[in-house]
XYZ file of C-alpha atoms in Angstrom:
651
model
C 4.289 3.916 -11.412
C 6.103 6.991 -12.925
C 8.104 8.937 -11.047
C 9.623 12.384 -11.376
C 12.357 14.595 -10.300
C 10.767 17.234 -8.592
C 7.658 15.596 -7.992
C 7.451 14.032 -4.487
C 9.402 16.326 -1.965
C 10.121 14.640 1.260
C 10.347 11.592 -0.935
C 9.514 8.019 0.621
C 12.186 5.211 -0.145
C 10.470 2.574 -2.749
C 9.952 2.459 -6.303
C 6.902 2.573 -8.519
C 6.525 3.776 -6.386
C 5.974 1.538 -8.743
C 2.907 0.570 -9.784
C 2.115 -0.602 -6.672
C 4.990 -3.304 -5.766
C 8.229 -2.855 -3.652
C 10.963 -3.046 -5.496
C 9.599 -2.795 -8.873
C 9.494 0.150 -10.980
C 7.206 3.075 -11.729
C 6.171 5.818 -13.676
C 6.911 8.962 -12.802
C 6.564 12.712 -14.024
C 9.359 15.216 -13.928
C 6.856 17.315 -12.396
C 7.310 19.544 -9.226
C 4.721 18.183 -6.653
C 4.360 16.089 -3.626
C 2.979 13.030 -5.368
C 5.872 10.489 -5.721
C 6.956 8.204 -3.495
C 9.829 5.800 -3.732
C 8.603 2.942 -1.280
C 4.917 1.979 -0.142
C 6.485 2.398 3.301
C 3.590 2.861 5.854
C 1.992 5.835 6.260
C 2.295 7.658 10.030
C 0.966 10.729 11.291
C 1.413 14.577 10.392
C 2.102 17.579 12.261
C -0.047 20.152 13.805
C -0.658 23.374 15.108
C -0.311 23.581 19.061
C -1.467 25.395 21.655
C 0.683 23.673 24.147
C 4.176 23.645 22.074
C 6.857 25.065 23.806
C 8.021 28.368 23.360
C 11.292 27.596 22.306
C 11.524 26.312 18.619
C 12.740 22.310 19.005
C 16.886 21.877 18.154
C 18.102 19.222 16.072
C 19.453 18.054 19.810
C 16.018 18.174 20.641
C 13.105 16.931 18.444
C 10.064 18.493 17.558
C 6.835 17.639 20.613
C 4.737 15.885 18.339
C 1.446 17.539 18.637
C -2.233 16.784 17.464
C -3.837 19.414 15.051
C -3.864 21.630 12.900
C -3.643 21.787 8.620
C -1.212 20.714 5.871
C -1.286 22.346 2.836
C 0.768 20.400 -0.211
C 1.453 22.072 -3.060
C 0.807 19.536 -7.031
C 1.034 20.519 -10.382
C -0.670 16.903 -11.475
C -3.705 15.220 -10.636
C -4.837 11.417 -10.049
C -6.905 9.557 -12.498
C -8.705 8.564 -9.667
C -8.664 6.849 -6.210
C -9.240 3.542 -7.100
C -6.935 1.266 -5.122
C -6.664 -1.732 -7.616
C -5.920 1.208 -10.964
C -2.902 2.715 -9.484
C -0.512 3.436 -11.982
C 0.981 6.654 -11.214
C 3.046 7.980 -8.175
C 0.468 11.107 -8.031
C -2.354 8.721 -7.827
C -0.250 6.593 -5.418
C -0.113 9.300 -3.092
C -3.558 10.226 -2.474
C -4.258 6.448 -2.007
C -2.041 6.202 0.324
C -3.575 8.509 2.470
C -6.546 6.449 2.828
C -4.878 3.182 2.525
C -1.639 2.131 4.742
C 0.361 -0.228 2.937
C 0.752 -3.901 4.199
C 4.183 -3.407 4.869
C 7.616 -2.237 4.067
C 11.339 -2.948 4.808
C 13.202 -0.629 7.485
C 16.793 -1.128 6.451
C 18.592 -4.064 4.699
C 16.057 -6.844 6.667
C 14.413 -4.870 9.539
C 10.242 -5.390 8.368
C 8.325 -2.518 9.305
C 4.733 -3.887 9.370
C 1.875 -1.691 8.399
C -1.385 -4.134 8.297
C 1.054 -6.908 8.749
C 1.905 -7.583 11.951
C 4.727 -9.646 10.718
C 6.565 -10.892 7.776
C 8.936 -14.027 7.969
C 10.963 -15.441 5.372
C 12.080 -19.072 6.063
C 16.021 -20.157 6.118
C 15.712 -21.081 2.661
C 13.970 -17.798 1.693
C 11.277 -19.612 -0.146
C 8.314 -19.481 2.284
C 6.919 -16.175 3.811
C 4.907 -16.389 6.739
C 2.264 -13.310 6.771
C -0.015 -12.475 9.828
C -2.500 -9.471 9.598
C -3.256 -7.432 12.771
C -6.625 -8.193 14.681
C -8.993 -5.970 14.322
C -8.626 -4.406 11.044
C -11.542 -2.590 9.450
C -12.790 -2.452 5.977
C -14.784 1.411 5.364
C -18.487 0.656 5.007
C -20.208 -2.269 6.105
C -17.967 -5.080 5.206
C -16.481 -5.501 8.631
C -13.078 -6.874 9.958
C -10.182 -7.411 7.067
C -8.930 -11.496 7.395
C -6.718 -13.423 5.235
C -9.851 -14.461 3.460
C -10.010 -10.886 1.617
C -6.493 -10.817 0.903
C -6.372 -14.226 -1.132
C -9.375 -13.627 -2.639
C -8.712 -10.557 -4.312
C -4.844 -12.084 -4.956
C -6.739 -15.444 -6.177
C -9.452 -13.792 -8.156
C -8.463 -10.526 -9.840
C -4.898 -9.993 -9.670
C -3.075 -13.301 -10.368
C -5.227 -14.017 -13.298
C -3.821 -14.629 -16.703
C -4.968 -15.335 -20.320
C -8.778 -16.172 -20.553
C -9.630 -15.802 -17.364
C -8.303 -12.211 -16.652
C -11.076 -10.446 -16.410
C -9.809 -7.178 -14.743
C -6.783 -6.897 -16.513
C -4.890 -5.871 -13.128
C -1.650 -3.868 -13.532
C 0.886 -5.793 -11.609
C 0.138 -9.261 -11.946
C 3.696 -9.895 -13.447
C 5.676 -8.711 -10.027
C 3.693 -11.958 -8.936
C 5.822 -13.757 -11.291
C 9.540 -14.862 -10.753
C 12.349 -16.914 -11.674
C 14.276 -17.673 -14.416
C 10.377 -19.056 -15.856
C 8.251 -16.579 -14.454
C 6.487 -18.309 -12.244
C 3.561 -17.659 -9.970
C 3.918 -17.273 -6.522
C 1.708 -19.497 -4.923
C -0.872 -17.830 -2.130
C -2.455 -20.012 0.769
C -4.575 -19.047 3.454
C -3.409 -20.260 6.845
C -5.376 -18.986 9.267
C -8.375 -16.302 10.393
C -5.318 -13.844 10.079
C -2.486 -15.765 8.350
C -1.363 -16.588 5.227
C 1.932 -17.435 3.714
C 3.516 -17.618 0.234
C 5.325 -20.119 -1.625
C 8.159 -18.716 -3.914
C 9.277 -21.013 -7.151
C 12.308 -19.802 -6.297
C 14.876 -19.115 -3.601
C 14.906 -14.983 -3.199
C 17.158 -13.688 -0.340
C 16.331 -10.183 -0.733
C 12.871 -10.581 -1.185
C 11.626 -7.945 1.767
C 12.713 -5.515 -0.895
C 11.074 -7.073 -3.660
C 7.630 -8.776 -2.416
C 4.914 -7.034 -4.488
C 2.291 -7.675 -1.673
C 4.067 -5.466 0.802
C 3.305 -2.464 -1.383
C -0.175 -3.953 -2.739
C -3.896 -2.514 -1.271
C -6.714 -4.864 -0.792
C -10.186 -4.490 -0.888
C -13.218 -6.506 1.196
C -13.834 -9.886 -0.596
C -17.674 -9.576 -0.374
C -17.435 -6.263 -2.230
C -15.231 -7.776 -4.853
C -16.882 -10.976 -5.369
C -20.431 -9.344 -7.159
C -18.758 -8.030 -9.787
C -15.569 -11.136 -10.051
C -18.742 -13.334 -10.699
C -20.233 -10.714 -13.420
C -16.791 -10.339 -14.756
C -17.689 -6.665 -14.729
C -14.679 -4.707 -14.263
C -16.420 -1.666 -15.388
C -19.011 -1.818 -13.004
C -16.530 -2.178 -10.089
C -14.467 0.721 -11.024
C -17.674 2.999 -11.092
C -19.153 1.664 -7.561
C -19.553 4.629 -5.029
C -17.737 2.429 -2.576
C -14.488 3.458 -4.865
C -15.347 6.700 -6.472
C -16.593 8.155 -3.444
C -13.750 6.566 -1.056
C -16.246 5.103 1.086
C -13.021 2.390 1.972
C -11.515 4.962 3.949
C -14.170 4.959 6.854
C -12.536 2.243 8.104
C -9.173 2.293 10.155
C -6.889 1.408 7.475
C -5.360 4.293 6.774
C -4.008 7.892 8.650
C -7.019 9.739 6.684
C -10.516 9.526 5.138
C -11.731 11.220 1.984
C -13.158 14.563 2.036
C -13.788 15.467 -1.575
C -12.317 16.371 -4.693
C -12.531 19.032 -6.841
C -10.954 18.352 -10.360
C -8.349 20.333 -11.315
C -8.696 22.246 -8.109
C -8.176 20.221 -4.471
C -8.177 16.944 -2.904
C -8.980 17.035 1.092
C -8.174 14.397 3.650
C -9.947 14.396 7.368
C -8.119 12.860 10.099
C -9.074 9.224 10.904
C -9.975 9.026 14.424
C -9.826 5.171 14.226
C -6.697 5.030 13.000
C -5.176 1.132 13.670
C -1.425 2.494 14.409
C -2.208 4.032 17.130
C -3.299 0.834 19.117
C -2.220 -1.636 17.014
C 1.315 -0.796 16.475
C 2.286 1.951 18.923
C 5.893 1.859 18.764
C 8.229 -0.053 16.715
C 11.618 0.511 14.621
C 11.728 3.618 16.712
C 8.670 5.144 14.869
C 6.073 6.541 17.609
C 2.390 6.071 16.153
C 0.565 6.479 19.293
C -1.345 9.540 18.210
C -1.042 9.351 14.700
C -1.770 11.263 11.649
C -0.905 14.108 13.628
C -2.862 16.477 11.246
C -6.760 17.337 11.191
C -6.868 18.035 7.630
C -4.570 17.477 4.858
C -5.020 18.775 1.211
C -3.669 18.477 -2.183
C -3.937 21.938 -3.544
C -3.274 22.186 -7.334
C -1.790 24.316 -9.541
C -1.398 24.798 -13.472
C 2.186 26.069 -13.571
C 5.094 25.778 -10.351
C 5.393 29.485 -10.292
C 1.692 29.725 -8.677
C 2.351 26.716 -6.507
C 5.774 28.863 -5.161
C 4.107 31.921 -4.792
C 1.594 30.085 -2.694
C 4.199 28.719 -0.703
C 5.708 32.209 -0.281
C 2.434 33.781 0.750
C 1.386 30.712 3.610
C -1.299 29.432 0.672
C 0.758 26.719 0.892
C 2.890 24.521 3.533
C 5.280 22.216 0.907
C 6.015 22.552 -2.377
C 8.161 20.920 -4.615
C 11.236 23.857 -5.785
C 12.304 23.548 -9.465
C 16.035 23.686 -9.846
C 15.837 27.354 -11.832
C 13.832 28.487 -9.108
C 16.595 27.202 -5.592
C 18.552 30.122 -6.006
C 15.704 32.295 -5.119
C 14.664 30.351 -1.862
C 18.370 30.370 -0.529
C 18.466 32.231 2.755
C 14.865 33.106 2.033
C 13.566 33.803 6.016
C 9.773 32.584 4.872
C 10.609 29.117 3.514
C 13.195 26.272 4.722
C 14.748 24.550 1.932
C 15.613 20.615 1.909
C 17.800 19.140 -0.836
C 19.700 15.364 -1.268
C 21.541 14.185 -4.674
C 20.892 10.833 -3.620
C 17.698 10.262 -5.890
C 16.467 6.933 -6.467
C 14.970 8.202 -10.105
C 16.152 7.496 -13.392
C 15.085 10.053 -16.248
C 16.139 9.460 -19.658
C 14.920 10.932 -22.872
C 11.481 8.131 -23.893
C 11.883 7.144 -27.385
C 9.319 5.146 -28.955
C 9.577 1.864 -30.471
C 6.269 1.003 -31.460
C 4.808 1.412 -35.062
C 3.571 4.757 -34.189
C 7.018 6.161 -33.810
C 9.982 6.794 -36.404
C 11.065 3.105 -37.505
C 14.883 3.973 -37.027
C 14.511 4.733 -33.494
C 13.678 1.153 -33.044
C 15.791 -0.443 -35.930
C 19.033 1.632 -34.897
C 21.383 2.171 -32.053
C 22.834 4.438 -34.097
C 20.320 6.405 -34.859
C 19.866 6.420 -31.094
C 23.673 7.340 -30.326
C 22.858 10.059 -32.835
C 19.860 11.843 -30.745
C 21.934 11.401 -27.525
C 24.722 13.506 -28.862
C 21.624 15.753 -30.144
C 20.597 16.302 -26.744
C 23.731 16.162 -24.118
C 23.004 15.251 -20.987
C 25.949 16.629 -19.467
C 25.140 20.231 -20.765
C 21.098 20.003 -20.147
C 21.874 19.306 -16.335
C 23.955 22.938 -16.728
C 21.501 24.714 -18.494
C 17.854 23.221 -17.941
C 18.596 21.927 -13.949
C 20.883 24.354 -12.900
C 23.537 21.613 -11.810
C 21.114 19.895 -9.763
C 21.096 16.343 -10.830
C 23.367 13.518 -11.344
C 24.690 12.460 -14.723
C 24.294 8.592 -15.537
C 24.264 6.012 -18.204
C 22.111 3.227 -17.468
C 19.097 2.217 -15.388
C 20.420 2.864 -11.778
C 21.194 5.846 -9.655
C 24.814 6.525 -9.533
C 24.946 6.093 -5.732
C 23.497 3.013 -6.517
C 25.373 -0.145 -4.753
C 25.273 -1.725 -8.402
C 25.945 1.101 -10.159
C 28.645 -0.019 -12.814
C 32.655 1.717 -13.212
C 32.245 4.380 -15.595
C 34.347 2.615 -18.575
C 32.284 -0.123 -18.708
C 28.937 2.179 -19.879
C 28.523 4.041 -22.433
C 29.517 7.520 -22.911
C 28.188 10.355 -25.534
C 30.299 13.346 -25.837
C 27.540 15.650 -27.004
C 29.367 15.671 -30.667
C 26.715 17.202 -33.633
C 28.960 15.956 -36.303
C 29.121 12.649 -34.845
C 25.438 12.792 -34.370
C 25.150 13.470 -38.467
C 27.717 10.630 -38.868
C 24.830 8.602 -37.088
C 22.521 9.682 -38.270
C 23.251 8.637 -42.223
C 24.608 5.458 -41.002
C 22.138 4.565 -39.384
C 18.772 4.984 -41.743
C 20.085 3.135 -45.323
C 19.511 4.862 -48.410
C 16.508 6.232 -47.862
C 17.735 9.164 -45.730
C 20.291 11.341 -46.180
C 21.421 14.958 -46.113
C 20.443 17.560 -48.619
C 22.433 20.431 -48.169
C 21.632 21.197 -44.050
C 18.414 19.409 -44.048
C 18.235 15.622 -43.283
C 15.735 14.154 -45.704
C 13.979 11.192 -45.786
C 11.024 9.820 -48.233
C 8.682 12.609 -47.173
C 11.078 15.100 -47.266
C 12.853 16.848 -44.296
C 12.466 14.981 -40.956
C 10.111 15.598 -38.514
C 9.869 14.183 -34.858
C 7.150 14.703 -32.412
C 7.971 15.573 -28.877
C 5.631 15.244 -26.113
C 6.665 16.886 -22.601
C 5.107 17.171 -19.633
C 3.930 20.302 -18.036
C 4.813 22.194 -14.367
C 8.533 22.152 -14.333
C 10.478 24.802 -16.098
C 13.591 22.581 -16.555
C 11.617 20.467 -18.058
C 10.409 22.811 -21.018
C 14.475 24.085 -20.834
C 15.784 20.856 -22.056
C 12.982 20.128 -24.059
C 13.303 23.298 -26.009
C 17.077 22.670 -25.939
C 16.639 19.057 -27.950
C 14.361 21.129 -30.372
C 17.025 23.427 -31.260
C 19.913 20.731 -31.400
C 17.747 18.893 -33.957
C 17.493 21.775 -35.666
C 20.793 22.089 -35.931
C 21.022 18.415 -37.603
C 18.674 19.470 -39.757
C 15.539 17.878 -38.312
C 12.389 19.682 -37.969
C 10.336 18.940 -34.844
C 7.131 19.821 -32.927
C 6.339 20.309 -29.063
C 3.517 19.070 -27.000
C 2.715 20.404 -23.750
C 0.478 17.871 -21.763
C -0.778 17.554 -18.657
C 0.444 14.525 -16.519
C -3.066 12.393 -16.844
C -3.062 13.549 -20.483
C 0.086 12.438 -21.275
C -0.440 8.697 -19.378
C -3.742 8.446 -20.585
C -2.917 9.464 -24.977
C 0.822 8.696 -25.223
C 2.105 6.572 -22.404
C -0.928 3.991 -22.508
C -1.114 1.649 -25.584
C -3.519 -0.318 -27.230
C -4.414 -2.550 -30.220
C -6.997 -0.269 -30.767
C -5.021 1.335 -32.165
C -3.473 0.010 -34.726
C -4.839 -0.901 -38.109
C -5.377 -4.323 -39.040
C -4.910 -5.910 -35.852
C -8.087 -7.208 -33.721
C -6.089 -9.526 -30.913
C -2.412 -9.135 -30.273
C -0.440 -11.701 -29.601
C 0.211 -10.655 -26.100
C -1.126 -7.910 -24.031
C 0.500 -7.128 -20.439
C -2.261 -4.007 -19.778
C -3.035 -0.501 -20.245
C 1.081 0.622 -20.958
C 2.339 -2.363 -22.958
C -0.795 -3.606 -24.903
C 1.312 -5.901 -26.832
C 4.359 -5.985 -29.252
C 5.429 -3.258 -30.752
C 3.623 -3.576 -34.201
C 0.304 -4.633 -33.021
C -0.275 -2.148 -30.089
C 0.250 1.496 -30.391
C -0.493 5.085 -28.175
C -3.724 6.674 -29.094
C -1.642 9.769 -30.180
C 1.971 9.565 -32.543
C 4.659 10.584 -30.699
C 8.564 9.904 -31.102
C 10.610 11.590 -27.860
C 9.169 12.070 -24.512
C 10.296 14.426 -21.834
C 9.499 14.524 -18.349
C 9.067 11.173 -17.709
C 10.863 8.744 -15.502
C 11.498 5.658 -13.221
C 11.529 5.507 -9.870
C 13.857 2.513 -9.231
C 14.732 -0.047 -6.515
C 18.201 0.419 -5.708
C 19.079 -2.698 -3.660
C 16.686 -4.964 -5.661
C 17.191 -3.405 -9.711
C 16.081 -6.040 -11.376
C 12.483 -5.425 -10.731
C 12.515 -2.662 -12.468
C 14.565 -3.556 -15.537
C 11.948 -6.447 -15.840
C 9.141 -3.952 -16.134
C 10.281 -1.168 -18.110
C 12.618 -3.166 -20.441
C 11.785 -7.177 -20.761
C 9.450 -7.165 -23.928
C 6.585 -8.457 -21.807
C 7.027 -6.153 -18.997
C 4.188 -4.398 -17.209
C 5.815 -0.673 -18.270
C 7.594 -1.337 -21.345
C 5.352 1.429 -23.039
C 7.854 2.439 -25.558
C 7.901 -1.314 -26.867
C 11.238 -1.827 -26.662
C 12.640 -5.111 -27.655
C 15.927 -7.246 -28.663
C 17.564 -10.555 -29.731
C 21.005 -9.871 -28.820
C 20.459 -10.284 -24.735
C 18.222 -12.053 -22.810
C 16.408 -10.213 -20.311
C 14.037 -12.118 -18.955
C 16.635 -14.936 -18.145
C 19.126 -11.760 -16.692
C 16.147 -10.949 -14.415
C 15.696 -14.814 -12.737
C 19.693 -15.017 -12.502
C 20.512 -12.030 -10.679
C 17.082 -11.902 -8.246
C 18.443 -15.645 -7.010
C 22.367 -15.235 -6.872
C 23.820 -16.951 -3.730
C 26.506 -13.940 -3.193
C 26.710 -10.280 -3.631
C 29.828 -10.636 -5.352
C 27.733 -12.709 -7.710
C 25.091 -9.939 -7.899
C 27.346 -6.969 -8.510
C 28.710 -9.309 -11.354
C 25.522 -9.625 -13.240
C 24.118 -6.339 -12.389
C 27.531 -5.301 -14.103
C 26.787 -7.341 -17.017
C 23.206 -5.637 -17.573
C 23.589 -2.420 -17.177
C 26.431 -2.172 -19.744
C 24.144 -3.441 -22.385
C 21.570 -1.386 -21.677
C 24.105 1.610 -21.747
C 25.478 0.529 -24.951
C 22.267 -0.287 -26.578
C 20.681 2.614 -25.390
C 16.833 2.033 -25.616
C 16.356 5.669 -24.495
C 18.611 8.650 -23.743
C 19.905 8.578 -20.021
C 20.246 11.890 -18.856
C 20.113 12.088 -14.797
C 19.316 11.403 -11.172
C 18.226 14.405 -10.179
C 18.356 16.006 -6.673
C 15.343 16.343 -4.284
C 14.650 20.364 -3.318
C 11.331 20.753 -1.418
C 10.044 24.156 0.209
C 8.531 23.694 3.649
C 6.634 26.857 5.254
C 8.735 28.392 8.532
C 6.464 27.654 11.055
C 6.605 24.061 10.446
C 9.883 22.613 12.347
C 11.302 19.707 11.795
C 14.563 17.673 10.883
C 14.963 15.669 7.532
C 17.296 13.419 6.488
C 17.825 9.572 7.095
C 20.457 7.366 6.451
C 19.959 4.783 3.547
C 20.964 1.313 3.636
C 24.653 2.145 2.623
C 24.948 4.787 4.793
C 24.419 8.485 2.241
C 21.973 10.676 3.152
C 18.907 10.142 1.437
C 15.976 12.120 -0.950
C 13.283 10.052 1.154
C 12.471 12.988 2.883
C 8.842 11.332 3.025
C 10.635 8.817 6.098
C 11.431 12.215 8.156
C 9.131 15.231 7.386
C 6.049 13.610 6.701
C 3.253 11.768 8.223
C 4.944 8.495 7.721
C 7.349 9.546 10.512
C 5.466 11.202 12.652
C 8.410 11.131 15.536
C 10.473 13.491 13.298
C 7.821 15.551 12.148
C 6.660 18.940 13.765
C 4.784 20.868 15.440
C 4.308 24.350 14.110
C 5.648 26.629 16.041
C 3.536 28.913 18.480
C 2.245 32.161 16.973
């Protein structure tokens, strides 16, 4: 799922947020909100308003009384495409889900499982079996009755794990389900009333960070099952039981739906059913015995971050994501506390496009592509556009990353415009060239289309920044403004469709890489993308490279593509080495090429800076696996950990 680096305050620790599957990678938009979250780590409870808090505000010697009540208010400048558990693409439709939906797990630490609808999660000596048990007692919203095994392979069996012919829904994910050096299938078997257990082709030692069914939602099989045997996708994605959230009236999840308002609100009830509190109680030191600790949560939305700030100024509001130009201001403001972390686990990068709809050198040329990084400068862009508040990098993988490569082995741009011309005509042939200050090509002076996303000032900074270093190459370009659902839905999604000439591709993955790059294209033309990311999974990277960059991957939406390295062999190598030393090696190995190829323009890692009203108390901030502080402020001050999250204080 796409990720962004602003967008999800209080951040939880996974990746795509990925689309849906630990440790793999997802979209993200450089948007400031409180949509993204790193890790489907199970959801908790929120805070409240009190009547019997104490009058002293709580010291970080002495937490927060975790009280029952009261309303949270989150600030978003994007909304979901909808709340359909099986279509999540997106970290902002992620996180509504989520709030009607636990996950069935996640990991706490390097091997600690912290169950969510599993009860447990066991990985045999060999690390080629896991051993899943669901809690007793589950409920399904509506009239479907108690969640079992049953449901889980079914909808695994018979609408995600599909391939070829017999795909019928055309599921998002189904490749995380698919590992080794020959991408094979996990194998699913049902076990038991409650148990199940999966058989992996190959042996995967870190695989609590990677299994895609930890971060996967599940529906009952007897709704399902209608529309499997139709083969009417459609017609399930339009069922009430969906649109209308009707799955929420079970006790899956901390909340049930409430409504939505397009373009306006999203509102969340407390679930008085909720299965952590009796289920799960206590465990990993998390206290869910009277979780979600709010009675109503709501997504309030806004156009533009300056409306979302001044609602957070004026108590509209209770969180809101701060843009970098805008931290100054909130420094030592006495309305607002402010929480920031460099330790991001998203990647941005300029998106260049590969596909036919694009400018051809972009995908025939690293040059070219050296020759728009020195165009934009990363290093000077972080200055300028995010106020210092991000981390420079040059590959796929946060710099505080454990595999994050030594410096001289990547890549490095020095920002250089005459090096960028030197590029430029070196990389295009004869048919381009300079004329005078302009750089010309068959039809005339060069023009690229730039796309951006809308909400975050630093965002339209750099992107207005690129325009006028082009300029200054001599290219002529325009800018697009888009909203986040816009921009998925007519330049990040591809299709056959749309391309002439083509009625089946060769290949199609789903909705973001219909195919290779000449036979599926975006429904708009576009050439550089801003304000998109990756969230990433530090500890287990190769999950995301294997989206976003194997030709076949589930997010390779800019159809990128090469002979000169192997990916997809890469990928089954380094998930299945027998040492870290072994890891580190390959991971090494990887991220140099994709530095040095440079299939888009790595800019940053930028840092997490959220707004939280005053009268909320609380204390953030949780050690990572290796120790640094981390962004995933979502595992503190938020609902997920309801033992560090407030009360607000008495009026």
């Amino acid at each position: 799922m796409p990720k962004g680096d602003n967008d999800a305050p209080f951040r939880r620790r996974k990746v795509l947020q990925t689309a849906g599957a630990l440790g793999a990678a997802g979209l993200a938009g450089c948007s400031t909100n409180t949509d993204a979250t790193d890790s489907p780590t199970p959801g908790g409870g929120g805070g409240g308003e009190d009547t019997d808090t104490p009058e002293d505000t709580p010291t970080p010697t002495e937490p927060p009384q975790k009280v029952v009540g009261g309303d949270m208010v989150y600030a978003s400048t994007s909304t979901p495409s909808s709340i359909n558990p099986y279509r999540v693409d997106d970290t902002t439709t992620g996180a509504r889900v989520n709030k009607m939906l636990d996950y069935p797990g996640g990991a706490d630490g390097t091997e600690t499982f912290d169950p969510g609808w599993l009860k447990s999660w066991e990985l045999s000596d060999d690390s080629t079996v896991v051993e899943y048990e669901l809690y007793d007692g589950l409920e399904f919203g509506g009239e479907y009755g108690q969640f079992t095994a049953e449901d889980v392979l079914y909808s695994l069996n018979e609408l995600m794990l599909l391939t070829g012919d017999e795909d019928w829904y055309a599921y998002t994910d189904t490749d995380f389900y698919m590992i080794g050096p020959d991408s094979e299938m996990i194998q699913f078997e049902q076990t038991g009333e409650l148990t199940f257990r999966a058989d992996l082709p190959v042996s995967k030692a870190n695989w609590l960070h990677e299994d895609p069914l930890l971060g996967t939602w599940f529906l009952p099989m007897e709704f399902v099952k209608p529309y499997r045997d139709e083969e009417d996708a459609e017609g399930m994605d339009k069922d009430s039981y969906i649109t209308e959230g009707t799955y929420s009236e079970g006790n899956l999840g901390p909340y049930e739906f409430d409504g939505w308002t397009r373009n306006s609100q999203m509102a969340f009830v407390r679930n008085d059913d909720y299965y952590r509190r009796e289920k799960i109680g206590e465990v990993n030191g998390v206290d869910y015995s009277k979780s979600p600790y709010w009675d109503t949560l709501t997504y309030q939305q806004f156009d533009e971050s300056s409306t979302a700030l001044s609602a957070l100024q004026t108590g509209e509001v209770d969180l809101a994501g701060i843009p970098d130009q805008k931290v100054s201001n909130f420094r030592g403001n006495e309305s607002t506390q402010l929480y920031e972390s460099p330790f991001d686990n998203g990647v941005f990068w300029l998106n260049l496009n590969h596909r036919v709809n694009g400018w051809g050198p972009i995908r025939e040329s690293r040059e070219v592509r050296y020759a728009l990084g020195n165009a934009f400068d990363p290093d000077t862009v972080i200055e300028e556009a995010y106020n210092g508040l991000a981390v420079p990098l040059r590959t796929f993988h946060p710099s505080w990353g454990p595999y994050y490569p030594p410096e001289d082995k990547l890549t490095s741009l020095p920002g250089d415009l005459e090096a960028a011309r030197t590029q430029l005509q070196e990389g295009t042939g004869s048919e381009y060239g300079y004329e005078g200050d302009k750089f010309v090509g068959p039809d005339g002076q060069l023009e690229l289309n730039i796309v951006r996303t809308v909400g975050n000032p630093s965002v339209e900074i750099a992107t207005n920044w690129l325009k006028q270093r082009l300029e200054q190459l001599g290219i002529n370009s325009t800018i697009e403004a888009k909203q986040w659902s816009t921009l998925l839905q007519n330049y990040a999604m591809n299709s056959p469709d749309n391309v002439e000439g083509v009625d089946e591709p060769d290949w199609s993955i789903g909705a973001f890489n219909g195919g290779p790059w000449d036979q599926s294209a975006s429904a708009e033309d576009w050439d550089i993308m801003v304000g998109l990311g990756f969230s990433t999974s530090p500890y287990a990277p190769w999950s995301a490279i294997k989206s976003t960059l194997d030709e076949k991957g589930t997010f390779n939406l800019w159809g990128y593509q090469t002979d000169e390295y192997d990916i997809g062999a890469f990928i089954g190598e380094a998930s299945t080495a027998e040492s870290q030393e072994e890891v580190q090696t390959k991971m090494t190995e990887i991220f140099s090429f994709i530095s040095k190829d440079m299939p888009f323009i790595f800019t940053s890692s930028g840092y997490n800076v959220t707004g939280l009203a005053n009268d909320i108390v609380g204390i953030p901030g949780k050690k990572t696996d290796d120790g640094r502080k981390s962004t995933s402020y979502w595992q503190d001050v938020n609902e997920a950990q309801p033992e560090r999250l407030y009360a607000r204080n008495k009026e």
